[in-house]
XYZ file of C-alpha atoms in Angstrom:
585
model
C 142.341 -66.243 287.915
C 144.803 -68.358 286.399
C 147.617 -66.408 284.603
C 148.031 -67.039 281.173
C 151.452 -67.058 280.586
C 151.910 -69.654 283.485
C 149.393 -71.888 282.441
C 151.571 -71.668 278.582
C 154.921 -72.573 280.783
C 153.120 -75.514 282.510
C 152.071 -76.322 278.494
C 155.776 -75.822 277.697
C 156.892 -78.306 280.302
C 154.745 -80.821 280.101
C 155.266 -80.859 276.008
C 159.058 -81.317 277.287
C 158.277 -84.723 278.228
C 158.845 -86.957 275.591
C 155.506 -89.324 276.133
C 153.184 -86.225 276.289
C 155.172 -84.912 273.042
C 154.455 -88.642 271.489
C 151.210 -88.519 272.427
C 150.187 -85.182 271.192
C 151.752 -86.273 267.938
C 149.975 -89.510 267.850
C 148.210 -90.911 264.544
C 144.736 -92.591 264.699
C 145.783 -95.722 261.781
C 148.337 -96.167 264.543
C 146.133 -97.731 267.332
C 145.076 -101.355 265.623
C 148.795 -102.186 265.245
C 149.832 -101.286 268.609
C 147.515 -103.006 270.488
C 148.121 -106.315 268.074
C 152.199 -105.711 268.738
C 151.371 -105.255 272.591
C 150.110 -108.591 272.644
C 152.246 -110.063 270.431
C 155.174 -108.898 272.882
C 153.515 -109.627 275.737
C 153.551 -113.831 274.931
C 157.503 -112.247 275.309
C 157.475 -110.409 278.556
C 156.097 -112.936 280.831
C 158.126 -116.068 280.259
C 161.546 -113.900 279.429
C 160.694 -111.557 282.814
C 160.112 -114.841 285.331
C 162.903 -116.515 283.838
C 165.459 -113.553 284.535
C 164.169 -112.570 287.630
C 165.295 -116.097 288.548
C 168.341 -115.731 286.713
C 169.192 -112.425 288.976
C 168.192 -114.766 291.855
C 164.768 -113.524 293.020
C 161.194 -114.963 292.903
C 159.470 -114.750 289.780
C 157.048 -112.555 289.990
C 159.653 -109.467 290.668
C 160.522 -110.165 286.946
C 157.033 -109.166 285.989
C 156.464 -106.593 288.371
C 159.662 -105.072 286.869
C 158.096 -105.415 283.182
C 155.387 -103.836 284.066
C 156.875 -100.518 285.257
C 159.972 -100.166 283.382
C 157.815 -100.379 280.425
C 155.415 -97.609 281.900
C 158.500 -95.549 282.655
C 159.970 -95.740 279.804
C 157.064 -95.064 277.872
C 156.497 -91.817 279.733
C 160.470 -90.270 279.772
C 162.027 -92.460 276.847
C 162.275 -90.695 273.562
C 162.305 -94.026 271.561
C 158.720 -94.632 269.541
C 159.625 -98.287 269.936
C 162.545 -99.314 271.729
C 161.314 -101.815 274.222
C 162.912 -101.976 277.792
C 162.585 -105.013 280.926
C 164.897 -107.431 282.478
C 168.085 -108.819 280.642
C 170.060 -111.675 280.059
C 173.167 -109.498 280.614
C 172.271 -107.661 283.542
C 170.704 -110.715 285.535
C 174.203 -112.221 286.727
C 175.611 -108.346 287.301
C 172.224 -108.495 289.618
C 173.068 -111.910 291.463
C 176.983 -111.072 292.043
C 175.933 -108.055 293.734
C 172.566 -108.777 295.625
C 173.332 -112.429 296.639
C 176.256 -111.577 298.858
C 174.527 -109.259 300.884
C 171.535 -111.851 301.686
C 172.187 -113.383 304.731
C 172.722 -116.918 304.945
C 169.413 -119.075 304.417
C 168.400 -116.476 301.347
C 165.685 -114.493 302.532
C 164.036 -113.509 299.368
C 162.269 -110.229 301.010
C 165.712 -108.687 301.746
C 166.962 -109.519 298.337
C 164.515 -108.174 296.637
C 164.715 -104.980 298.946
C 168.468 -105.106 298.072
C 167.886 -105.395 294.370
C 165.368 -102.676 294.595
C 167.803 -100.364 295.551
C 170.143 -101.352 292.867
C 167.499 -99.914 290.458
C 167.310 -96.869 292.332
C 170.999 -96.263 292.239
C 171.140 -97.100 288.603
C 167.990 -94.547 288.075
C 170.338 -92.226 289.600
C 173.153 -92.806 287.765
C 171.910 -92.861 284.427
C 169.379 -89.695 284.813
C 172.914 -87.545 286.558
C 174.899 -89.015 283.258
C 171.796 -87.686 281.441
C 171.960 -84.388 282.910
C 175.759 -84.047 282.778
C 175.541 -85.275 279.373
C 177.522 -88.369 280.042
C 177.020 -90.203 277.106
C 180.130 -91.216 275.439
C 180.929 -92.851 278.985
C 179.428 -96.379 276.575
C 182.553 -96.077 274.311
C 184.834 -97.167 277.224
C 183.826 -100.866 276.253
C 185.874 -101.480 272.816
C 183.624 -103.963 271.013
C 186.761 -106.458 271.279
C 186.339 -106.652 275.447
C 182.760 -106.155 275.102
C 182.484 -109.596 272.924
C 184.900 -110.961 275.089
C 182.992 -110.003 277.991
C 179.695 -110.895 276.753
C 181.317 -114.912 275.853
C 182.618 -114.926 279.668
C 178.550 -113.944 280.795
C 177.362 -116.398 278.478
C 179.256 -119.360 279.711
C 178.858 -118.325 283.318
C 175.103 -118.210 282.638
C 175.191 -121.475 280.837
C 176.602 -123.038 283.479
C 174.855 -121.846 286.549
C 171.662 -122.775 284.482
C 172.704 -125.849 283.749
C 171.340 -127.569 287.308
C 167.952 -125.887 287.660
C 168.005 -127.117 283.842
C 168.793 -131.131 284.836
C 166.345 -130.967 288.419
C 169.647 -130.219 291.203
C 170.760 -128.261 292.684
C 174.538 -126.619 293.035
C 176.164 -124.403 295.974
C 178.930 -122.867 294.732
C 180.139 -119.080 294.542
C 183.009 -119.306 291.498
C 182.421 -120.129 287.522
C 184.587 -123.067 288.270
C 183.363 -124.555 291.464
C 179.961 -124.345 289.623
C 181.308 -126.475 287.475
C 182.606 -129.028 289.799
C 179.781 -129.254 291.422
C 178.114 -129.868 288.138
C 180.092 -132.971 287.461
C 180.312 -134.358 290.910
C 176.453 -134.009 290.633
C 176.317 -135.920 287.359
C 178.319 -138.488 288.904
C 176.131 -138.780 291.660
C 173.255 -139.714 289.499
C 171.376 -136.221 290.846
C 169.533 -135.722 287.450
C 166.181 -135.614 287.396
C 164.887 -137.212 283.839
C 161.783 -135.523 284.034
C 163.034 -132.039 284.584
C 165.876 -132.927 281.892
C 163.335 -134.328 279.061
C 161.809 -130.273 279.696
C 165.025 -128.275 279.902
C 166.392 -130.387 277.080
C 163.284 -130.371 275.031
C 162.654 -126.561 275.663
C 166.035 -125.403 274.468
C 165.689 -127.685 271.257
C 162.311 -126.158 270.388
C 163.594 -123.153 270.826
C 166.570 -123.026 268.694
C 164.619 -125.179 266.009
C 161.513 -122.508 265.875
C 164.059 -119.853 265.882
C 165.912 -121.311 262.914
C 162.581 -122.550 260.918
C 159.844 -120.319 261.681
C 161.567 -116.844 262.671
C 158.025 -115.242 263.229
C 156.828 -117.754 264.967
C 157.080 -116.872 269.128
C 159.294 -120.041 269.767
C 159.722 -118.971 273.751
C 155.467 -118.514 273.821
C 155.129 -122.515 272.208
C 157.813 -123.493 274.143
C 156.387 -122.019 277.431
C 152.620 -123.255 276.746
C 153.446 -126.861 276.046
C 155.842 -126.788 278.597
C 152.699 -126.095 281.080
C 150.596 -129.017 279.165
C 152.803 -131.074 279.774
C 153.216 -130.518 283.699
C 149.661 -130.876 283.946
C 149.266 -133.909 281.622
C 151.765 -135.779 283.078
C 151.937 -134.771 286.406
C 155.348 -133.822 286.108
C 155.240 -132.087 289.489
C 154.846 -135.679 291.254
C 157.956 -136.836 289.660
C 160.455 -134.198 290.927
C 160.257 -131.539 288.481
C 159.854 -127.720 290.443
C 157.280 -125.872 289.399
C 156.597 -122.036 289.199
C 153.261 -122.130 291.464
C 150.613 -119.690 291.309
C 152.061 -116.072 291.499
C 150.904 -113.334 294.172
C 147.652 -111.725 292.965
C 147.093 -107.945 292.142
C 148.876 -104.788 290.726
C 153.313 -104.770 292.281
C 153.002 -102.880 295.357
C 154.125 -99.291 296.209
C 157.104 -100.008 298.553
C 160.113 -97.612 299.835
C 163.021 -100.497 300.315
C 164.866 -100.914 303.292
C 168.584 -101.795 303.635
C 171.471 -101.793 306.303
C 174.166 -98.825 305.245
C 176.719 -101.212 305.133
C 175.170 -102.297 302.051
C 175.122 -99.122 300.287
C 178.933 -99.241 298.959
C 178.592 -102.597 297.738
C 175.223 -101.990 295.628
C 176.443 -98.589 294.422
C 179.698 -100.806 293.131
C 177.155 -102.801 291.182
C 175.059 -100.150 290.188
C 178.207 -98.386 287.913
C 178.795 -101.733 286.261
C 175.328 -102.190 285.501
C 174.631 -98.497 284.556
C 177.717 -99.180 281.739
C 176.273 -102.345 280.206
C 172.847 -100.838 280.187
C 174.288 -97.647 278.559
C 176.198 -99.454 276.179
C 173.059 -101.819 275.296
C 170.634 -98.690 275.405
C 173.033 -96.417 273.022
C 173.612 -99.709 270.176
C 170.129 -100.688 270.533
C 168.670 -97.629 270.093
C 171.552 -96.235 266.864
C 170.080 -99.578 265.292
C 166.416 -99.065 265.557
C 167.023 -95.512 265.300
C 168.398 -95.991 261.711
C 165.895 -98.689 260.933
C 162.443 -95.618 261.281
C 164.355 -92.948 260.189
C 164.328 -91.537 263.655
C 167.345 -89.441 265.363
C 169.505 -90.895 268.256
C 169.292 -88.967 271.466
C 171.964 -90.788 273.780
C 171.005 -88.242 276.768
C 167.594 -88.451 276.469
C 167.984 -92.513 275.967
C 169.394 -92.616 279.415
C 167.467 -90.073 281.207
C 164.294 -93.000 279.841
C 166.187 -95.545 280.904
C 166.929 -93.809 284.395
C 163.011 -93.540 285.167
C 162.320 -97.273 283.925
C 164.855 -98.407 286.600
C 163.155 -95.860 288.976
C 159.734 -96.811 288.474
C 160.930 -100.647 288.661
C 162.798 -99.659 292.004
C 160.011 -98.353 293.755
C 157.663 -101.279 293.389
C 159.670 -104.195 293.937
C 161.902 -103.950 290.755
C 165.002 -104.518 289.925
C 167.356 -102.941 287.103
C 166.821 -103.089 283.240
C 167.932 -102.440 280.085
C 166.932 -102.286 276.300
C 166.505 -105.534 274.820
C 166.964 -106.036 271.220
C 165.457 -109.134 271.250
C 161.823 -107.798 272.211
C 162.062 -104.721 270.274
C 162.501 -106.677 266.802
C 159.497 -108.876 268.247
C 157.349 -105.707 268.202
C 158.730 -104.232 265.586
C 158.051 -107.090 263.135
C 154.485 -107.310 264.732
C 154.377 -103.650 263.429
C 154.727 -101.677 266.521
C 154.526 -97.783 265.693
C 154.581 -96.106 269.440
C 154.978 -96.613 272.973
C 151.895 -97.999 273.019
C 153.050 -100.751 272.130
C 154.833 -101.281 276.028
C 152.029 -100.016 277.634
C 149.249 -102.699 276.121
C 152.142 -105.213 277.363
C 152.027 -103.620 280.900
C 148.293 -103.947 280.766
C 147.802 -107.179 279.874
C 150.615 -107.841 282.544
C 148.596 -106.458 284.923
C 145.100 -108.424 284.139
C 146.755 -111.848 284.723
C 147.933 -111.059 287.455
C 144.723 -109.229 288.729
C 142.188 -111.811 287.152
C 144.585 -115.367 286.539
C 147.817 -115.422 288.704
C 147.556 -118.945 288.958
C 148.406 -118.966 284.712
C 151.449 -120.034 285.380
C 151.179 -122.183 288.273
C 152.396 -125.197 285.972
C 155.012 -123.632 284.686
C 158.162 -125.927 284.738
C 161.168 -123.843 286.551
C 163.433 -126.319 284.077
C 161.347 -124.542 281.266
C 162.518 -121.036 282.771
C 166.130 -122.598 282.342
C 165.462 -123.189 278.992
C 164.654 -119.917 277.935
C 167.607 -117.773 280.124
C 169.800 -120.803 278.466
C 168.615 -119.881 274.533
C 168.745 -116.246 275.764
C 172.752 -117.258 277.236
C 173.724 -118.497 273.834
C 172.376 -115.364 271.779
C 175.175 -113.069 274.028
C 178.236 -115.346 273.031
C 180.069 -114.181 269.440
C 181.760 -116.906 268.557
C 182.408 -115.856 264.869
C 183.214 -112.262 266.110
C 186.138 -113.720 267.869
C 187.264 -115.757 265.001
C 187.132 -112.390 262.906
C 189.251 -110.993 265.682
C 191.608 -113.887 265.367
C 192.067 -113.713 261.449
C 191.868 -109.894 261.609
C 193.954 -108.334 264.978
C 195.851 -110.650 267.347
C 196.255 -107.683 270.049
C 192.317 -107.001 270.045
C 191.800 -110.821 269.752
C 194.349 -111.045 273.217
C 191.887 -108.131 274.451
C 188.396 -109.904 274.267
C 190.398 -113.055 275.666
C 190.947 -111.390 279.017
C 187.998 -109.979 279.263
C 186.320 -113.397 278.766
C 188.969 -115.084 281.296
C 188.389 -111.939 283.966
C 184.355 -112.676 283.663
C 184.797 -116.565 283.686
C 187.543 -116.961 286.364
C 187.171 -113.870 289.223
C 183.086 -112.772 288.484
C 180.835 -110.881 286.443
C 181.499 -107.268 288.203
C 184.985 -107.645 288.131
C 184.803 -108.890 284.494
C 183.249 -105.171 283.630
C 185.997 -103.426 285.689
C 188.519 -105.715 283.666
C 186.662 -104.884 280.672
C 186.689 -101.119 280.899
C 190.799 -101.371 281.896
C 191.369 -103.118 279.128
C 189.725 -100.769 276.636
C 191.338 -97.927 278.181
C 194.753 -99.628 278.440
C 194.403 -100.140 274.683
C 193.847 -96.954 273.796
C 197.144 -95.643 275.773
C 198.834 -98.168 274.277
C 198.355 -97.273 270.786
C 199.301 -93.275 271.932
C 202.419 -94.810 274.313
C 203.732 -96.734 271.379
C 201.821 -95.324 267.692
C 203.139 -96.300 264.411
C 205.962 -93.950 263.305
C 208.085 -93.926 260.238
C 210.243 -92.333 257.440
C 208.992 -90.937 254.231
C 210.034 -91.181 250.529
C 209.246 -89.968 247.547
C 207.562 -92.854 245.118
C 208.120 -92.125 241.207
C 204.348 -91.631 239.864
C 202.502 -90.862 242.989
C 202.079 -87.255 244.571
C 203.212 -86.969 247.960
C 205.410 -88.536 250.362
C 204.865 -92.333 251.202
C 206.142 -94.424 254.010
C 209.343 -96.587 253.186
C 208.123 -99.761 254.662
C 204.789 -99.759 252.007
C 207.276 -98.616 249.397
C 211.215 -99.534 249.504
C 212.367 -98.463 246.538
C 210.954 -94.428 247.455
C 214.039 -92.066 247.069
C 215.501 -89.660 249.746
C 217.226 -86.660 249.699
C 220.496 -87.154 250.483
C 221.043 -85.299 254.112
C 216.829 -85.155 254.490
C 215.164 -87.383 257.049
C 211.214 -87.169 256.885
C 209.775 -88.581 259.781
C 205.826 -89.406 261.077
C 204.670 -89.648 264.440
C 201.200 -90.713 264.254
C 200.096 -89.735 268.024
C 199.503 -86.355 269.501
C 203.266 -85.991 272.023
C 202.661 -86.150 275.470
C 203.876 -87.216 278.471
C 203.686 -91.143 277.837
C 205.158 -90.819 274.972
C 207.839 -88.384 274.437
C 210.571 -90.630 275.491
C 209.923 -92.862 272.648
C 209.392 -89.549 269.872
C 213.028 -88.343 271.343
C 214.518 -92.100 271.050
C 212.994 -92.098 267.099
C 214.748 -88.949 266.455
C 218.329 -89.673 268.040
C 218.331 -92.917 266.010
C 217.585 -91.035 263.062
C 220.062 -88.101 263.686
C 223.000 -91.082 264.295
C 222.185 -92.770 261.231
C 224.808 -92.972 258.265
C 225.057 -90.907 256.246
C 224.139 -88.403 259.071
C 221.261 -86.186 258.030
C 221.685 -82.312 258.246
C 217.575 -81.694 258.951
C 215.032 -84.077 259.976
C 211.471 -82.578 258.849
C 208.575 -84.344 261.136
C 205.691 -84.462 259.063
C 203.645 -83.255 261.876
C 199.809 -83.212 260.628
C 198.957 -86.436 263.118
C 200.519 -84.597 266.054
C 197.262 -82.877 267.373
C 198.934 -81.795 270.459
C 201.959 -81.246 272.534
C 201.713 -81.131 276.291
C 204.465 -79.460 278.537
C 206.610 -82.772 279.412
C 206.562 -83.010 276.043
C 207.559 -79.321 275.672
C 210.365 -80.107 277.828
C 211.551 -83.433 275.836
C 211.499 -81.271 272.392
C 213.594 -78.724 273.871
C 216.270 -80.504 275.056
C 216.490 -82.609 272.340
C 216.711 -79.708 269.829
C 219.626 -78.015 271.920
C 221.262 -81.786 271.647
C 220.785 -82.420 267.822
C 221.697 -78.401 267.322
C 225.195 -79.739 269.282
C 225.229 -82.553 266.172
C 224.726 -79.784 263.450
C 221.260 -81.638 262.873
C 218.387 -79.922 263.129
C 214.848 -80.730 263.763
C 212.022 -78.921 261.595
C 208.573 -79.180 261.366
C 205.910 -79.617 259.048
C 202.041 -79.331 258.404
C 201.862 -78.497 262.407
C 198.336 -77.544 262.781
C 198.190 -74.075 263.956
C 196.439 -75.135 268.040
C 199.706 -76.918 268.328
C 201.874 -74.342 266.967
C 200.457 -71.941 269.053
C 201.384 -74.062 272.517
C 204.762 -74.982 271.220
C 205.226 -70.704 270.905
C 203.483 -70.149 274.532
C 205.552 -73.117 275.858
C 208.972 -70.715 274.321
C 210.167 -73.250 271.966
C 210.624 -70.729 269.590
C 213.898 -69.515 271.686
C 215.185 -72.790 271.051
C 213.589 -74.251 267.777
C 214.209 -71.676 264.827
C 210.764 -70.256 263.845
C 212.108 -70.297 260.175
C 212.065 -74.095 260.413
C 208.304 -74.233 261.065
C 206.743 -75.285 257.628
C 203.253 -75.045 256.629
C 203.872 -78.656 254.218
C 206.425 -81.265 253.607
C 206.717 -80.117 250.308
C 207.707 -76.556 251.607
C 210.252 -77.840 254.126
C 211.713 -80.121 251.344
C 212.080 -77.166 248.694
C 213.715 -75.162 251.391
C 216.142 -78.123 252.096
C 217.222 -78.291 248.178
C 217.314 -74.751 248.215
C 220.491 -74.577 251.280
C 222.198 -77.799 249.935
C 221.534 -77.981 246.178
C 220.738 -81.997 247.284
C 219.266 -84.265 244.397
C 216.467 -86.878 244.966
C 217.723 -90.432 244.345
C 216.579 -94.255 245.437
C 218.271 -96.755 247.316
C 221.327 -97.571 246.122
C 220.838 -100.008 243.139
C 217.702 -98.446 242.535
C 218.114 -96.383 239.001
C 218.524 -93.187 237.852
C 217.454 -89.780 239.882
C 214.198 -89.055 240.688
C 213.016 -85.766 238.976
């Protein structure tokens, strides 16, 4: 006899799963624009997955085995009614740079494929453990100025490495630039094939025009299907132009990957740089769509759905993938309302190859080019760097060393560079943060900084000074350096206040700096008082004992308190710069 309050905690759990919770909630008027959008999308999924599994260097059809499950996955464990996941135009060279280095020499496409398999895996596990541990703000350690500069660097690098399986030749060559030597020693060499070329060519033009033209109009799908016409009209195959072939028959095979240990460290390397993008992609992909249906962003759940597509792609001959926002507009303008949506994909996926996996035996490879080459130039932010030009030098510096670190030494260590960079820029703005003196500005309330306003008055005797950081470590140095130069100033002031309200901590070096530089400015007959110090930080300053060295009576709850106190002692009078007119009242 089954027990009833088990059989309510199975209910429970299986509810808990976002795909049985979407189903349960699922509306009949739904089902006629799902299935239209899942075959809408899926004229999407088949040309884009081949043409990035070959991107990520591995045989075609892994591209649309991987389609196939992430999307089954994901519509399972994702909480997203429409966000659409497979392989990515960002994620295929992060794929290559890790995989291809570990196939032996020759290429043997089993063992990369096993190798990329595992890739998955290890992303799977790092995204569902970030899940768990609730790792989501991990994606902000990519400012958007690296990520766009990033992001240029991968869309050059793809650009170029496309650019030979594009023209009919082929290039060996490990580096962005020896690519590109090899490029123009080929082009010298009279290596391009003009039958291959008219195809690339032609298939990026078409592209970009349909695109431009005819927005709803799958450009990729025409370009793709008269792509194959031609081949077999022409015989393009007899003049030198590669051709897809016909694909293995049948559903992606159940299969447990095998690799060497040595390759473990190396792929798990990969795997965090990958995992990032993919979070980063996954988390803006899914705040946009998110805000477009009303729904509510769920970054953990996001990832833990993203961590069983890559598992599911893993374990039958997969390899990693991300959100695409590309696809999900495509089914969201074809009026996708569910996950049902992926799944009619998946299925239709899985009839061609079951019934026709000789579709695409016709298939140009330079028509494959064309696509990951259209997909290459939607990455690059051109006018986002200009912005960053016109707008912020530093952060236009930033995105240009994240594009040189991708272009010159490789995508992985382009996302390492990245993620420094952010992180660098962040500690550089609390190493060195804006600081600065304070006046009082006839007509406006408050205090105002100097340098906006040189003609605000001071109290003669009064320094007010901001500190726009919270004091630590990195930066106390540069506080106590501030202060001296204040404290020497002429006419030597008898208190400096620090308006204190930025300074949303104090750590112990800091602790350390404040105290010795009160006992030195108390030697001066200056001394240091603060201001608006929010009560967290005023309570570690008394735990750290500055108290026995700072007088508590020169703790202030505002600027205007500290500066009535100061008139009060020295009778002082507010007046401007000299030359500047009568008292202030």
């Amino acid at each position: 006899m089954t027990h009833p309050h088990g059989s309510r905690t199975v209910a429970s759990r299986l509810r808990a799963v976002p795909g049985i919770r979407a189903l349960s909630s699922y509306r009949r008027e739904w089902l006629v624009k799902d299935l239209v959008a899942g075959v809408v999308l899926t004229t999407l999924l088949v040309p884009q997955g081949m043409a990035y599994a070959e991107l990520a260097g591995l045989p075609s059809i892994t591209g649309l085995y991987t389609t196939i499950l992430c999307l089954i996955g994901y519509a399972v464990c994702g909480p997203s009614r429409i966000l659409v996941l497979g392989p990515d135009s960002s994620l295929g060279p992060m794929i290559a740079a890790t995989v291809l280095p570990l196939v032996a020499a020759g290429g043997d496409p089993d063992r990369a494929v096993a190798l990329a398999s595992v890739l998955a895996l290890m992303v799977a596990a790092i995204m569902i453990l970030a899940s768990v541990a609730k790792l989501g703000f991990i994606a902000d350690l990519i400012s958007k100025p690296t990520m766009i500069g990033y992001m240029n660097g991968l869309a050059l690098t793809i650009l170029i490495g496309q650019l030979p399986k594009l023209l009919g030749f082929k290039v060996e060559a490990d580096t962005l630039i020896g690519e590109c030597v090899g490029l123009v020693r080929k082009l010298a060499e009279g290596a391009v094939v003009p039958a291959a070329a008219a195809v690339g060519i032609g298939g990026i033009l078409l592209i970009l025009l349909l695109q431009r033209l005819m927005p709803k109009v799958p450009a990729v799908l025409v370009m793709v299907v008269l792509a194959i016409a031609a081949a077999a009209l022409f015989h393009l195959g007899e003049h030198g132009v590669d051709l897809v072939g016909v694909l293995p028959a049948g559903f992606p095979p159940f299969t447990i990957p095998q690799v060497r240990l040595t390759d473990l460290l190396p792929l798990f390397g990969g795997a965090l740089g990958i995992a990032l993008v993919s979070l980063a992609d996954t988390i803006s992909n899914a705040s946009a769509f998110a805000a477009r249906t009303g729904q509510e962003i769920r970054g953990n759940q996001e990832m833990a759905g993203v961590g069983a597509a890559n598992l599911a792609a893993g374990l039958f001959q997969g390899f990693p993938v991300s959100t695409s926002g590309s696809r999900t507009a495509v089914a969201e303008r074809a009026g996708a309302r569910s996950q049902l949506t992926g799944l009619v994909g998946a299925a239709l996926i899985v009839l061609m190859l079951v019934l026709v996996p000789g579709m695409f035996r016709n298939l140009p490879q330079p028509a494959l080019a064309a696509v990951v080459v259209t997909a290459s130039l939607s990455l690059a932010d051109v006018p986002g760097t200009v912005r960053l030009w016109r707008q912020r030098r530093t952060e236009f510096l930033l995105s240009v060393a994240a594009f040189l670190g991708v272009a010159l030494i490789g995508v992985l260590p382009g996302i390492a560079i990245a993620v420094a960079l952010s992180v660098l820029n962040v500690f550089r703005r609390a190493w060195w943060p804006y600081n600065t003196v304070l006046g009082r500005v006839k007509g406006l309330e408050g205090y105002h900084d100097v340098r906006s306003y040189p003609d605000a008055g001071r109290l003669p005797g009064l320094v007010i000074y901001r500190f726009d950081a919270p004091l630590f470590f990195a930066n106390a140095r540069t506080f106590r350096d501030a202060i001296r130069q204040l404290a020497r100033a002429e006419p030597r002031p008898r208190w400096i206040v620090i308006a204190a309200e930025p300074m949303t901590d104090v750590d112990t070096t800091a602790a350390d700096v404040l105290q010795e530089l009160d006992v030195a400015l108390n030697a001066e007959h200056v001394h240091l008082v603060f201001a608006e110090l929010k009560d967290p930080v005023r309570r570690k300053i008394e735990q750290y004992g500055l108290t026995r060295t700072i007088d508590p009576r020169h703790f202030f709850p505002t600027v205007e308190a500290a500066v009535a106190a100061f008139r009060l002692t020295t009778d002082a009078e507010w007046a401007p710069p000299a030359g500047q007119g009568p008292p202030l009242p």
